[in-house]
Short mmCIF file of C-alpha atoms in Angstrom, two decimals:
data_model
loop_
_atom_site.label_atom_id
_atom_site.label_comp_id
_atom_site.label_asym_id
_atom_site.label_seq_id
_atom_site.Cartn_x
_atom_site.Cartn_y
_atom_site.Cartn_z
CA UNK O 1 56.30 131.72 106.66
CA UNK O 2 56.26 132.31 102.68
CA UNK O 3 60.04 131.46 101.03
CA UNK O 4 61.35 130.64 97.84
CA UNK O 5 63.94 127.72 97.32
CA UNK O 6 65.70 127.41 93.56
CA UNK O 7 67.96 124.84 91.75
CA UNK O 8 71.45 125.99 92.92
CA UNK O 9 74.17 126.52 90.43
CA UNK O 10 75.88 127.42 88.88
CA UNK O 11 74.64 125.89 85.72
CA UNK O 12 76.50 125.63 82.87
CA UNK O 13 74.83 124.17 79.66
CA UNK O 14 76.10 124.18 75.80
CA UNK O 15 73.93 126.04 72.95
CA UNK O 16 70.59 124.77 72.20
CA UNK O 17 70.45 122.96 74.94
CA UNK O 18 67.21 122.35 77.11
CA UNK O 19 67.15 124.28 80.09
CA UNK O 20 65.15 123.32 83.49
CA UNK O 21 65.62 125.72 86.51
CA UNK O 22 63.82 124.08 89.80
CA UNK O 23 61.84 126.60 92.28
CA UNK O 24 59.76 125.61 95.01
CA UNK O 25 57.68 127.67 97.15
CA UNK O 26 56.24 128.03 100.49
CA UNK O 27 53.46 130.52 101.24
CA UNK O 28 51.06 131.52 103.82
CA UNK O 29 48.13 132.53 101.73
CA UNK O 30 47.62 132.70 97.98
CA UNK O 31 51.03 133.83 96.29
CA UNK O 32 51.53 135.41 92.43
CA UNK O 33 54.98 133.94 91.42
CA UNK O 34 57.58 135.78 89.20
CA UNK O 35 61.19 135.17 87.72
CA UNK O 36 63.35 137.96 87.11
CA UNK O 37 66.74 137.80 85.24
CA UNK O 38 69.76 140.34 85.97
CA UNK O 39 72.51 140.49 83.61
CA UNK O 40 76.29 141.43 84.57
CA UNK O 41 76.16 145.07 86.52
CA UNK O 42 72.00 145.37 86.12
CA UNK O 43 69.47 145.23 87.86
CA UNK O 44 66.22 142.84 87.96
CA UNK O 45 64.05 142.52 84.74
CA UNK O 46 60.74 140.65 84.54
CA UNK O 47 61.03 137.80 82.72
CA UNK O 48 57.46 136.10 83.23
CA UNK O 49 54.85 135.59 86.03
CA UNK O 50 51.89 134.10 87.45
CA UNK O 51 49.22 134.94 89.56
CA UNK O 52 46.40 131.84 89.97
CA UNK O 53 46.98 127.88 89.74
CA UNK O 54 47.68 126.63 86.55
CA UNK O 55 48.71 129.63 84.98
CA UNK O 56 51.33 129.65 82.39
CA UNK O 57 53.71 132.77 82.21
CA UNK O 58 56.17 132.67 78.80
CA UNK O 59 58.90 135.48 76.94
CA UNK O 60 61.40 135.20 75.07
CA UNK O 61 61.36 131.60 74.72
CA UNK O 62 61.25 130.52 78.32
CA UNK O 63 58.25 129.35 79.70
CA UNK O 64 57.01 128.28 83.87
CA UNK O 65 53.65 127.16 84.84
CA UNK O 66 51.95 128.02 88.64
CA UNK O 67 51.82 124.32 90.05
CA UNK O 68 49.70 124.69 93.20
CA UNK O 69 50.01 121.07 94.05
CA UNK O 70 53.53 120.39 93.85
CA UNK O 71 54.24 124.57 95.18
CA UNK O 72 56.20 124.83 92.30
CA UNK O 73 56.99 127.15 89.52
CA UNK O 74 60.17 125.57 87.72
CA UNK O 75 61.59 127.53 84.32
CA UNK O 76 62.58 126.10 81.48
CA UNK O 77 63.30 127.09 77.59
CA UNK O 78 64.17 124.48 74.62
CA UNK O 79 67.01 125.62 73.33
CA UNK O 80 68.97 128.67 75.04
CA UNK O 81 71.83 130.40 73.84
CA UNK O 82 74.57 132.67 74.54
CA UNK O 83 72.61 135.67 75.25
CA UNK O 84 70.78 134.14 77.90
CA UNK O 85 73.69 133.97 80.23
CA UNK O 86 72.46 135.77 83.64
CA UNK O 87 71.58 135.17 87.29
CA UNK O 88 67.74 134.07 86.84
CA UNK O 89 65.82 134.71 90.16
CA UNK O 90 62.46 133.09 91.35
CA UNK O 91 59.99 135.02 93.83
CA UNK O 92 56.51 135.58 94.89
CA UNK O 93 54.12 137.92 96.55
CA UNK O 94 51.64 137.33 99.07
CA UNK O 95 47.71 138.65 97.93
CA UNK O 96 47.36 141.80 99.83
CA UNK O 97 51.26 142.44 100.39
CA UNK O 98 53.62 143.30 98.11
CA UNK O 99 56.90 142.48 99.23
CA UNK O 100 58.42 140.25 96.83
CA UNK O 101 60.25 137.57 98.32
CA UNK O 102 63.52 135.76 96.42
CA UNK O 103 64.78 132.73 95.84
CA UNK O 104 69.04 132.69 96.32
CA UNK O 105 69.64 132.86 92.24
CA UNK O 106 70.81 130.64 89.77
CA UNK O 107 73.94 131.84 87.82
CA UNK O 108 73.40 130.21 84.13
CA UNK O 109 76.08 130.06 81.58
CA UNK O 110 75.47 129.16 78.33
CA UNK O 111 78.49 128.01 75.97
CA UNK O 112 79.20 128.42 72.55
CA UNK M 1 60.82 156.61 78.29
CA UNK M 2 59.34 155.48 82.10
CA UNK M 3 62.04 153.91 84.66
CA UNK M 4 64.12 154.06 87.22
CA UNK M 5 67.16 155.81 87.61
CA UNK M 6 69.56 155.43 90.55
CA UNK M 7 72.66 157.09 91.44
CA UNK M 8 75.61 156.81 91.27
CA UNK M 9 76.07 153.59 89.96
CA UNK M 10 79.30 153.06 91.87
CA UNK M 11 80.41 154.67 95.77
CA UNK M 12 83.07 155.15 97.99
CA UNK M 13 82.77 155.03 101.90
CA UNK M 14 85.31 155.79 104.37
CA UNK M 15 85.36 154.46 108.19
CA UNK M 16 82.68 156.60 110.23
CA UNK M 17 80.96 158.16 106.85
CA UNK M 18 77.20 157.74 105.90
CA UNK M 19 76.70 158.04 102.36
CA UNK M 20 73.08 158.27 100.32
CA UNK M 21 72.05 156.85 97.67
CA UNK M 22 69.78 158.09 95.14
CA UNK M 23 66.47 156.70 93.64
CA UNK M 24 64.44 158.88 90.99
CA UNK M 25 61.45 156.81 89.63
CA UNK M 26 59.06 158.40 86.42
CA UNK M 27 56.38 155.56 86.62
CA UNK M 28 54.10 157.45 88.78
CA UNK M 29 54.33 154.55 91.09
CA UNK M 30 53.05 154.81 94.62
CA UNK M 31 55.34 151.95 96.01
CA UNK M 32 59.33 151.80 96.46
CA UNK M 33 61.53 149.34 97.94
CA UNK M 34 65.05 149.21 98.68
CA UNK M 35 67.05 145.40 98.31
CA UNK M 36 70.53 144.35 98.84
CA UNK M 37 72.63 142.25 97.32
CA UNK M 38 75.48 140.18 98.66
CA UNK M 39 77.30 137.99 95.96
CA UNK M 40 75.77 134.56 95.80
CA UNK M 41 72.41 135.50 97.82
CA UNK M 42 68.47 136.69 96.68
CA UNK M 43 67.53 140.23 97.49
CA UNK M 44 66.78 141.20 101.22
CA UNK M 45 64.73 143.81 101.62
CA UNK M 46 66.01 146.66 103.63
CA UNK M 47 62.62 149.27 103.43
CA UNK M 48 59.45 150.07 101.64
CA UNK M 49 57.35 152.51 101.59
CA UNK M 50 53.53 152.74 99.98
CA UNK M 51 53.03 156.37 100.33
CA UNK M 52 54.39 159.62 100.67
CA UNK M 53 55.81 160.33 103.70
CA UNK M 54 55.37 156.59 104.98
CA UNK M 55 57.66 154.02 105.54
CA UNK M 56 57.98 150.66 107.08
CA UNK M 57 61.38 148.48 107.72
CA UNK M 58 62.21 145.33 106.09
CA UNK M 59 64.02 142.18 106.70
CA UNK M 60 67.30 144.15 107.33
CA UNK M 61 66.90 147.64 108.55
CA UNK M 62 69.61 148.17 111.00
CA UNK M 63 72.46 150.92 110.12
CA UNK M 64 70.10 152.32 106.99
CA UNK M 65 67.59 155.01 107.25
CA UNK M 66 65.25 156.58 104.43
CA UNK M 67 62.89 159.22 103.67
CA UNK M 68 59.99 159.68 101.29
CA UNK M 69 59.35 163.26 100.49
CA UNK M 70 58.01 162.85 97.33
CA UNK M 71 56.76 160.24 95.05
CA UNK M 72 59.40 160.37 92.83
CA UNK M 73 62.04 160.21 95.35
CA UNK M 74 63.41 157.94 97.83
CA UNK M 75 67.05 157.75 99.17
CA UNK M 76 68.67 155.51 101.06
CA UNK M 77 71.12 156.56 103.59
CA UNK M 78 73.70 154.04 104.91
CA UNK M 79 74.74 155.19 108.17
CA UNK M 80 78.10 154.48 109.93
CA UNK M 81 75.88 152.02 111.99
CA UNK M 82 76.36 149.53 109.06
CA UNK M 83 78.98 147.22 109.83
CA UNK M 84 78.85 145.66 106.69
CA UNK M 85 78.13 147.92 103.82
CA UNK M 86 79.41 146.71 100.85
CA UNK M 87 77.05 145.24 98.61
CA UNK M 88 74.79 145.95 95.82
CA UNK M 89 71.86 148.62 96.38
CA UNK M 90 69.10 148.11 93.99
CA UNK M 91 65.78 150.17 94.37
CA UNK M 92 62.03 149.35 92.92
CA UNK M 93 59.03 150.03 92.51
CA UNK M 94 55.46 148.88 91.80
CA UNK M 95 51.68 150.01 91.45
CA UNK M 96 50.38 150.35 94.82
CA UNK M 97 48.23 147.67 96.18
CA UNK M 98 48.19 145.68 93.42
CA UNK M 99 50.68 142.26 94.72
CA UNK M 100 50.50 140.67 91.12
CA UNK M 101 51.64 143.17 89.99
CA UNK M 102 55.89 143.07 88.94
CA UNK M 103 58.40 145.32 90.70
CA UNK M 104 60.37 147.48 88.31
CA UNK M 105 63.94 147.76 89.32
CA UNK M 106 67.16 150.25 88.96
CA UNK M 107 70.72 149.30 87.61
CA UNK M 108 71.56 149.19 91.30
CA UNK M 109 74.50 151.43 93.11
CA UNK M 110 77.52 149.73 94.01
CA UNK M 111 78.90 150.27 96.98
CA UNK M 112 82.33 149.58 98.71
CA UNK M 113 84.35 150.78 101.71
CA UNK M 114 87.57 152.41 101.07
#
């Protein structure tokens, strides 16, 4: 079946620091990848995606590239701050479906 | 400006009630979904639909019911067959037949029992 597995948190990390969150993927055919971010009492909002091998999907600073080998599509930024405190979600549709699947969310917290 | 708008942002149900919530999109998207949220846990899907006056079930269908009269349009109603209501509602929606193509979401309805 197609699921997405992410870093659990929560993560807590100081200003500026260097921020990796892991997602892995399983999928049944050929899967665009995405990672949404939801801040306190919102909904989802795009942060970046993918859609072939190799791809590299950046905004805002944070950056993940489409790593068919390893099924992986891990986020990271180089120096984060306060701001980007949120619940950051990984997921992926299936070519020809468009259900999105999720990952479980990883709550980041970012300290002055 | 183009979005999603759902309503209200937080409800109130009693023992035996079914309440609806709302979902107005102005994308001219052909595709909605409705997710829920428990604290802790991704979105499960709960029904799509791709078309007016079409709609399939998703991962967790039981005690909800929708309808799709119009494209703008589609409301969720949580029936009193829903043991376990309280959660987060958030509805979407994308281009139609297009998978890598992003879902555009609502602020979500919160929902509680009283």
């Amino acid at each position: 079946g197609n699921s997405v597995t992410q870093m659990e948190g929560p993560v807590t990390l100081s200003e500026e620091a260097f921020l990796t969150i892991n997602c892995t993927y399983t999928a049944t055919g050929y899967p665009s990848l995405f990672w949404y971010v939801q801040y306190p009492g919102e909904g989802l909002q795009l942060l970046l995606k993918a859609t072939k091998a190799d791809d590299k999907g950046s905004n805002k600073g944070f950056e993940a590239t489409y790593r068919k080998e390893t099924t992986s599509f891990h986020l990271e930024k180089g120096s984060v701050q306060v701001s980007d405190s949120a619940v950051y979600f990984c997921a992926l549709t299936i070519q020809g479906a468009q259900k999105l699947v999720f990952g479980q969310g990883t709550r980041l917290t970012i300290n002055p | 400006d183009g979005g999603i708008t759902q309503s209200p942002k937080y409800l109130f149900r009693k023992e035996g009630q079914n309440v609806t919530l709302s979902c107005e999109q102005n994308l001219n998207h052909d595709a909605m979904y409705w997710y829920r949220q428990d604290p802790g846990q991704g979105l499960r899907l709960i029904y799509y639909s791709q078309i007016v006056n079409d709609f399939q079930k998703g991962d967790i269908a039981e005690g909800y019911s929708v309808s799709r009269e119009k494209k703008e349009s589609f409301p969720l109603t949580v029936t009193s067959a829903q043991k376990n209501p309280t959660a987060f509602y958030l509805c979407a929606s994308s281009t139609q037949g297009a998978s890598n193509q992003p879902q555009h979401f609502g602020d979500g309805t919160r929902l509680s029992i009283l």
